[in-house]
Coordinates of C-alpha atoms and ligand atoms in Angstrom, one line a residue:
M1 CA 97.3 112.4 119.5
T2 CA 96.5 113.2 115.9
K3 CA 99.8 111.6 114.9
L4 CA 98.9 108.4 116.8
K5 CA 95.6 108.4 115.0
R6 CA 97.3 108.4 111.7
I7 CA 99.2 105.1 112.4
P8 CA 97.3 102.5 110.5
L9 CA 95.5 99.7 112.4
Y10 CA 97.7 97.0 111.0
V11 CA 100.8 98.6 112.6
W12 CA 99.0 98.7 115.9
I13 CA 98.0 95.0 115.5
L14 CA 101.6 94.0 114.5
L15 CA 103.1 95.9 117.5
A16 CA 100.5 94.3 119.8
L17 CA 101.3 90.9 118.4
L18 CA 105.1 91.3 118.9
L19 CA 104.6 92.8 122.4
G20 CA 102.2 90.0 123.3
I21 CA 104.8 87.3 122.3
A22 CA 107.5 89.1 124.2
Y23 CA 105.3 89.5 127.2
G24 CA 104.3 85.8 127.1
F25 CA 108.0 84.8 127.3
A26 CA 108.7 87.3 130.0
S27 CA 105.7 85.8 131.9
I28 CA 107.2 82.4 131.8
F29 CA 110.7 83.7 132.6
F30 CA 109.5 85.7 135.7
G31 CA 107.1 83.0 136.8
I32 CA 104.0 85.2 136.6
N33 CA 101.8 82.9 134.5
S34 CA 98.9 82.9 136.9
F35 CA 98.8 86.7 136.7
T36 CA 98.8 86.5 132.9
V37 CA 96.0 83.9 133.0
N38 CA 93.9 85.9 135.5
W39 CA 94.5 89.4 134.4
I40 CA 95.6 89.4 130.7
A41 CA 94.1 86.4 129.0
P42 CA 90.4 87.5 129.7
F43 CA 90.9 90.5 127.4
G44 CA 91.8 88.1 124.6
E45 CA 88.7 86.0 125.4
I46 CA 86.5 89.1 125.3
F47 CA 87.9 90.1 122.0
I48 CA 87.3 86.7 120.4
K49 CA 83.8 86.7 121.9
L50 CA 83.0 90.1 120.3
L51 CA 84.3 88.8 116.9
K52 CA 82.2 85.6 117.2
L53 CA 79.2 87.7 118.3
I54 CA 79.2 89.6 115.1
A55 CA 80.1 86.7 112.8
I56 CA 76.6 85.2 112.3
P57 CA 74.8 88.6 111.8
L58 CA 77.6 89.7 109.4
I59 CA 77.4 86.5 107.3
F60 CA 73.6 86.7 107.1
V61 CA 73.2 90.4 106.4
S62 CA 76.1 90.7 104.1
L63 CA 75.0 87.7 102.0
V64 CA 71.4 89.0 101.7
K65 CA 72.7 92.4 100.9
G66 CA 75.2 91.0 98.4
I67 CA 72.5 89.2 96.5
S68 CA 70.0 92.0 96.6
D69 CA 72.7 94.4 95.3
L70 CA 73.4 92.0 92.4
G71 CA 69.7 92.3 91.5
D72 CA 69.2 89.4 89.2
A73 CA 69.5 85.6 89.5
S74 CA 71.7 85.1 86.4
K75 CA 74.4 87.4 87.8
L76 CA 74.2 85.6 91.1
S77 CA 74.6 82.1 89.5
G78 CA 77.5 83.4 87.3
M79 CA 79.3 84.8 90.3
G80 CA 78.5 81.8 92.4
L81 CA 79.9 79.3 89.9
R82 CA 83.1 81.3 89.4
T83 CA 83.6 81.6 93.1
F84 CA 83.1 78.0 93.7
F85 CA 85.4 77.0 90.9
L86 CA 88.2 79.2 92.1
Y87 CA 87.8 77.9 95.7
I88 CA 88.0 74.3 94.6
I89 CA 91.0 74.9 92.3
S90 CA 93.0 76.7 95.0
T91 CA 92.2 74.0 97.5
V92 CA 93.3 71.2 95.2
M93 CA 96.5 73.1 94.4
A94 CA 97.2 73.6 98.1
I95 CA 96.8 69.9 98.8
S96 CA 99.0 68.9 95.8
I97 CA 101.7 71.2 97.0
G98 CA 101.4 69.7 100.5
L99 CA 101.7 66.2 99.1
L100 CA 104.7 67.1 97.0
I101 CA 106.6 68.6 99.9
V102 CA 105.8 65.9 102.5
N103 CA 106.7 63.2 100.0
T104 CA 110.0 64.9 99.2
I105 CA 111.1 65.9 102.7
Q106 CA 109.8 62.7 104.3
P107 CA 109.6 64.2 107.8
G108 CA 108.1 61.0 109.2
S109 CA 111.2 58.9 108.6
F110 CA 113.2 61.1 111.0
F111 CA 110.7 60.9 113.8
P112 CA 112.4 59.5 117.0
E113 CA 111.2 56.0 117.7
D114 CA 111.0 56.5 121.5
K115 CA 108.8 59.7 121.1
K116 CA 105.9 57.8 119.4
E117 CA 104.8 56.1 122.6
E118 CA 105.3 59.2 124.7
Y119 CA 103.2 61.3 122.4
A120 CA 100.4 58.8 122.1
E121 CA 100.3 58.6 125.9
S122 CA 100.4 62.3 126.7
F123 CA 97.7 63.4 124.3
K124 CA 95.4 60.4 124.8
S125 CA 92.5 62.2 126.5
D126 CA 92.5 65.1 124.1
V127 CA 92.6 62.8 121.1
L128 CA 89.8 60.6 122.5
E129 CA 87.6 63.6 122.6
K130 CA 88.5 64.7 119.1
S131 CA 88.0 61.3 117.6
L132 CA 84.6 61.1 119.2
N133 CA 83.7 64.3 117.4
A134 CA 85.0 62.9 114.2
Q135 CA 83.3 59.6 114.7
E136 CA 79.9 61.3 114.6
L137 CA 80.9 62.3 111.0
E138 CA 81.7 58.8 110.0
G139 CA 79.4 55.9 109.2
Q140 CA 77.2 58.3 107.3
G141 CA 76.1 58.0 103.7
P142 CA 78.0 59.8 100.9
L143 CA 75.3 62.6 100.7
Q144 CA 75.1 63.3 104.4
F145 CA 77.1 66.5 103.9
L146 CA 74.4 67.8 101.6
V147 CA 71.7 66.8 104.2
D148 CA 73.7 68.7 106.9
I149 CA 73.8 71.9 104.9
V150 CA 70.0 72.3 105.1
P151 CA 68.9 73.6 108.4
E152 CA 65.5 72.5 109.9
N153 CA 65.4 75.4 112.2
I154 CA 67.1 78.7 111.4
I155 CA 67.2 79.9 115.0
S156 CA 69.1 76.8 116.2
A157 CA 71.4 76.9 113.1
A158 CA 72.2 80.5 113.9
G159 CA 72.5 79.7 117.6
N160 CA 75.7 77.9 117.1
N161 CA 78.8 79.3 115.4
I162 CA 79.6 75.9 114.1
N163 CA 76.7 75.7 111.7
M164 CA 77.8 78.5 109.4
L165 CA 77.0 76.6 106.3
Q166 CA 73.4 76.3 107.4
V167 CA 73.1 80.0 108.0
I168 CA 74.7 80.6 104.5
F169 CA 72.1 78.3 103.0
F170 CA 69.2 80.2 104.5
A171 CA 70.8 83.6 103.6
L172 CA 71.1 82.4 100.0
L173 CA 67.5 81.2 99.9
F174 CA 66.3 84.5 101.5
G175 CA 68.4 86.7 99.1
I176 CA 67.3 84.7 96.0
A177 CA 63.6 85.0 97.1
L178 CA 64.1 88.7 97.6
I179 CA 65.4 89.3 94.1
M180 CA 62.7 87.1 92.6
I181 CA 59.9 89.2 94.1
K182 CA 59.5 92.7 92.7
G183 CA 57.2 95.1 94.5
K184 CA 56.9 97.8 97.1
N185 CA 56.9 95.6 100.1
V186 CA 60.2 94.1 99.2
K187 CA 61.8 97.5 98.7
L188 CA 61.2 98.1 102.4
V189 CA 62.9 94.8 103.2
I190 CA 65.9 95.7 101.0
S191 CA 66.3 99.1 102.6
F192 CA 66.0 97.5 106.0
F193 CA 68.9 95.2 105.1
D194 CA 70.9 98.2 103.8
G195 CA 70.5 100.0 107.1
L196 CA 71.2 96.8 109.1
N197 CA 74.4 96.3 107.1
D198 CA 75.6 99.8 108.0
V199 CA 74.9 99.2 111.6
I200 CA 76.9 95.9 111.6
L201 CA 79.8 97.6 109.8
K202 CA 79.8 100.3 112.5
I203 CA 79.8 97.6 115.2
I204 CA 82.8 96.0 113.5
D205 CA 84.6 99.4 113.5
I206 CA 84.0 99.7 117.2
I207 CA 85.3 96.1 117.9
M208 CA 88.4 96.7 115.8
R209 CA 89.4 99.6 117.9
F210 CA 89.9 97.0 120.6
A211 CA 91.9 94.8 118.3
P212 CA 95.4 95.7 119.5
I213 CA 94.5 95.0 123.2
G214 CA 92.8 91.8 122.2
V215 CA 95.7 90.6 120.0
F216 CA 98.2 91.4 122.7
A217 CA 96.3 89.4 125.3
L218 CA 95.7 86.5 122.9
M219 CA 99.4 86.2 122.0
A220 CA 100.5 86.4 125.6
S221 CA 98.1 83.6 126.6
V222 CA 99.0 81.4 123.6
I223 CA 102.7 81.6 124.6
V224 CA 101.9 80.8 128.2
D225 CA 99.5 78.0 127.1
V226 CA 101.9 76.4 124.7
A227 CA 105.2 76.7 126.6
G228 CA 103.5 76.7 130.1
D229 CA 105.5 76.0 133.2
N230 CA 107.8 73.6 131.4
P231 CA 109.5 75.5 128.5
A232 CA 112.3 72.9 128.2
N233 CA 109.7 70.2 127.5
S234 CA 108.0 72.3 124.8
V235 CA 111.4 72.9 123.1
Q236 CA 111.9 69.2 123.0
L237 CA 108.4 68.6 121.6
F238 CA 109.0 71.1 118.9
A239 CA 112.4 69.7 118.0
S240 CA 111.2 66.2 117.3
L241 CA 108.3 67.6 115.2
G242 CA 110.6 70.2 113.6
L243 CA 110.8 68.6 110.1
Y244 CA 107.0 68.1 110.0
T245 CA 106.4 71.7 111.1
L246 CA 108.9 72.9 108.6
S247 CA 107.1 70.9 105.8
V248 CA 103.8 72.6 106.6
V249 CA 105.4 76.0 106.8
I250 CA 107.2 75.5 103.5
G251 CA 103.9 74.5 101.9
L252 CA 102.1 77.5 103.3
L253 CA 104.9 79.8 102.2
A254 CA 104.7 78.2 98.7
M255 CA 101.0 79.3 98.6
M256 CA 101.9 82.8 99.5
I257 CA 105.0 83.0 97.2
F258 CA 103.9 81.1 94.1
V259 CA 100.2 80.3 94.0
Y260 CA 98.5 83.5 95.1
P261 CA 100.9 85.8 93.2
L262 CA 100.1 83.8 90.1
F263 CA 96.4 84.1 90.7
V264 CA 96.5 87.8 91.7
T265 CA 99.0 89.0 89.1
L266 CA 97.4 87.1 86.1
L267 CA 93.8 87.6 87.0
T268 CA 93.6 91.1 88.6
K269 CA 95.1 94.5 88.2
I270 CA 96.5 94.6 91.7
P271 CA 100.3 94.3 92.1
Y272 CA 101.0 91.4 94.4
L273 CA 102.9 93.4 97.0
K274 CA 100.1 95.8 97.2
F275 CA 97.7 92.9 97.6
L276 CA 99.8 91.5 100.5
R277 CA 100.0 94.8 102.2
G278 CA 96.3 95.2 101.8
V279 CA 95.4 91.9 103.4
L280 CA 98.1 92.1 106.2
P281 CA 95.6 93.3 108.9
A282 CA 93.4 90.3 108.2
Q283 CA 96.4 87.9 108.1
L284 CA 97.6 89.3 111.5
L285 CA 94.2 88.9 113.0
A286 CA 93.8 85.4 111.6
F287 CA 97.2 84.5 113.1
S288 CA 96.2 85.8 116.5
T289 CA 92.7 84.4 116.6
S290 CA 93.1 81.1 114.6
S291 CA 89.7 81.6 113.3
S292 CA 88.7 82.7 109.8
A293 CA 85.1 83.3 111.0
A294 CA 86.3 85.6 113.7
T295 CA 88.6 87.3 111.2
L296 CA 85.8 87.8 108.6
P297 CA 85.0 91.4 109.6
M298 CA 88.6 92.4 109.2
T299 CA 89.0 90.4 105.9
K300 CA 86.0 92.3 104.5
K301 CA 87.3 95.7 105.8
S302 CA 90.8 95.1 104.3
C303 CA 89.5 93.8 101.0
E304 CA 87.2 96.8 100.5
E305 CA 89.3 99.6 102.0
N306 CA 92.8 98.5 100.9
L307 CA 92.2 96.6 97.7
G308 CA 89.2 98.4 96.4
I309 CA 87.0 95.3 96.1
R310 CA 83.4 96.3 95.8
S311 CA 81.1 95.3 98.7
E312 CA 78.8 93.6 96.2
V313 CA 81.6 91.1 95.8
T314 CA 83.0 90.8 99.3
N315 CA 79.4 90.5 100.8
F316 CA 78.9 87.4 98.7
V317 CA 82.4 85.8 98.3
L318 CA 84.0 86.3 101.7
P319 CA 81.4 84.8 104.1
I320 CA 81.2 81.7 101.9
G321 CA 85.1 81.6 101.6
A322 CA 85.5 81.9 105.4
T323 CA 83.3 78.8 105.8
I324 CA 84.3 76.5 102.9
N325 CA 87.6 77.7 101.4
M326 CA 90.5 76.7 103.6
D327 CA 93.7 76.3 101.5
G328 CA 96.0 76.4 104.5
T329 CA 93.9 73.8 106.4
S330 CA 93.7 71.4 103.5
L331 CA 97.5 71.7 102.8
Y332 CA 98.1 71.0 106.5
Q333 CA 95.8 68.0 106.5
A334 CA 97.6 66.5 103.5
V335 CA 101.0 67.0 105.1
A336 CA 99.9 65.7 108.5
A337 CA 98.2 62.6 107.1
V338 CA 101.3 61.5 105.1
F339 CA 103.6 62.4 107.9
I340 CA 101.7 60.2 110.3
A341 CA 101.7 57.3 107.7
Q342 CA 105.5 57.7 107.4
T343 CA 106.0 57.7 111.2
L344 CA 104.0 54.5 111.4
G345 CA 106.0 53.0 108.6
I346 CA 102.9 52.7 106.3
Q347 CA 103.4 53.4 102.6
L348 CA 100.7 55.4 100.9
D349 CA 100.4 54.4 97.3
I350 CA 99.1 56.7 94.6
S351 CA 95.5 55.8 95.1
A352 CA 95.8 56.6 98.8
Q353 CA 97.3 60.0 97.9
L354 CA 94.4 60.6 95.5
T355 CA 92.1 59.7 98.3
I356 CA 93.9 62.4 100.4
I357 CA 93.2 65.0 97.7
L358 CA 89.5 64.2 97.7
T359 CA 89.0 63.8 101.4
A360 CA 91.1 66.8 102.4
T361 CA 89.1 69.0 100.0
L362 CA 85.9 67.8 101.5
A363 CA 87.4 68.0 105.0
S364 CA 88.5 71.6 104.6
I365 CA 85.0 72.5 103.3
G366 CA 83.5 70.7 106.3
S367 CA 86.0 72.2 108.9
A368 CA 84.3 75.0 110.9
A369 CA 86.2 78.3 110.7
V370 CA 87.2 78.1 114.4
P371 CA 90.5 77.2 116.2
G372 CA 91.6 73.6 115.9
A373 CA 88.7 72.5 113.6
G374 CA 91.2 71.4 110.9
M375 CA 92.6 68.8 113.3
V376 CA 89.3 67.3 114.1
M377 CA 88.6 66.9 110.3
L378 CA 92.1 65.5 109.9
I379 CA 90.9 62.4 111.6
V380 CA 88.4 61.9 108.8
V381 CA 91.3 62.1 106.3
L382 CA 93.3 59.6 108.3
E383 CA 90.5 57.1 108.5
A384 CA 89.8 57.4 104.8
V385 CA 93.3 56.1 104.0
G386 CA 93.2 53.4 106.8
L387 CA 95.3 55.2 109.5
P388 CA 94.1 55.0 113.1
A389 CA 92.3 58.0 114.5
E390 CA 94.5 58.0 117.7
S391 CA 97.6 58.6 115.6
V392 CA 96.5 62.3 115.4
A393 CA 98.3 62.5 118.8
L394 CA 101.6 62.6 116.9
V395 CA 100.9 66.1 115.5
Y396 CA 98.8 67.4 118.4
A397 CA 101.7 69.2 120.2
V398 CA 102.3 71.7 117.4
D399 CA 98.8 72.1 116.3
R400 CA 98.2 75.6 117.7
P401 CA 101.1 77.4 116.0
L402 CA 100.3 75.7 112.8
D403 CA 96.6 76.6 113.2
M404 CA 97.6 80.2 113.5
L405 CA 99.7 80.0 110.3
R406 CA 97.2 78.1 108.2
T407 CA 94.3 80.4 109.2
A408 CA 96.4 83.3 107.9
V409 CA 96.7 81.5 104.6
N410 CA 93.0 80.6 104.6
V411 CA 92.0 84.3 104.8
T412 CA 94.6 85.2 102.1
G413 CA 93.0 82.7 99.8
D414 CA 89.5 84.1 100.4
S415 CA 90.8 87.6 99.7
A416 CA 92.6 86.5 96.5
V417 CA 89.5 85.0 95.1
S418 CA 87.4 88.1 95.9
S419 CA 89.9 90.2 94.1
I420 CA 89.6 88.0 91.1
I421 CA 85.9 87.9 91.1
D422 CA 85.7 91.7 91.2
K423 CA 86.9 92.7 87.8
N424 CA 87.5 96.3 88.9
S425 CA 89.4 95.5 92.1
G426 CA 92.4 97.7 92.7
E427 CA 90.6 100.8 91.6
I428 CA 90.1 102.6 94.9
Ligands
LIG1 N1 91.4 77.6 112.4 C1 91.1 77.4 111.0 C2 90.2 78.5 110.4 O1 89.4 79.0 111.1 C3 90.5 76.1 110.7 C4 91.5 75.0 111.0 O2 92.4 74.7 110.2 O3 91.6 74.5 112.2 O4 90.4 78.9 109.3

């Protein structure tokens, strides 16, 4: 028993992930998908719900605590500016890498002609729903995104996991007001938040004990969902989208192999392999949940416990990163937009590609940190360069696996930036 206790959490999660995949395939093979859906999948759902449950309280309390620990407004604005700058730089680099790869490989030119109609038809209803969501975002003025960040009612903003930016806005306002007031009454509020923070961390600890079961169930149901009752059909779908998938995967790997090592090695004291091992639990959880918001508790835990990043930094940098910094998502959006243009035989000139850089940066900031959000915002990128919203159907079939991968990259980016912001990271 004690030996089992010594096995680190990430090993359990990795085992659960592999077993879940193996079980998913076995479920298809033995025809027990309905058993899997009824008796296994609910545990994955419960796990995701628990993670979502803690996301808003965690973001609010950790931001307020992060700011009150900093203690003065000039430190806050310094850290805020550096964080924002790094987030934007890494996003623009991700998009540029995506564009470079998709323009070099040209996956769209190999897409089978007869498949276009078939895809457009089979994903019609899903796409219609997604484009309605995206349409709400269009036809609005250029400053609408700023208007949307400001909540008019904090309860309704916090009542919906999609409005994380509004919760962040209120938390920042609350934290700033807290450090501007000096006095006895405020000390009480500060120590209240300190206590609340400890309680939330304990809740996260409890939820994480459930992680291996949750991850197993999530992986099993993803496999059954994607391959379903017709595995041959899924293999065919994947084959015709193979080069596109490969382009996204190469791009994401380039982030992990070139960009983050460059950032981490040059700007922190942490050796890159140690960094990777440290963030592995968060990457695995991001891969299984496809949600950076749901992964936030684990990202925070990994950054603090494995990389020695101070909680003053993670409390501030990570909740904001989970919400606005999505390197993997922005890279995917760039590759997908150009791939779709290539498939439709439309040439995107340099100004269209620059538009992609701008809109994918904004779209990834605007994407909620939940499964599939990147694809909804992809529609905004498509329309910005004059491509039809319905054409998102072309990439729909492989969205889930790519979502899993890009979310893992998203949380890696957030962790890399935290390790840079904390000058003493690595000293555990
Ligand atoms: N699932 C991603 C995340 O939560 C967002 C997306 O690309 O769909 O980070």
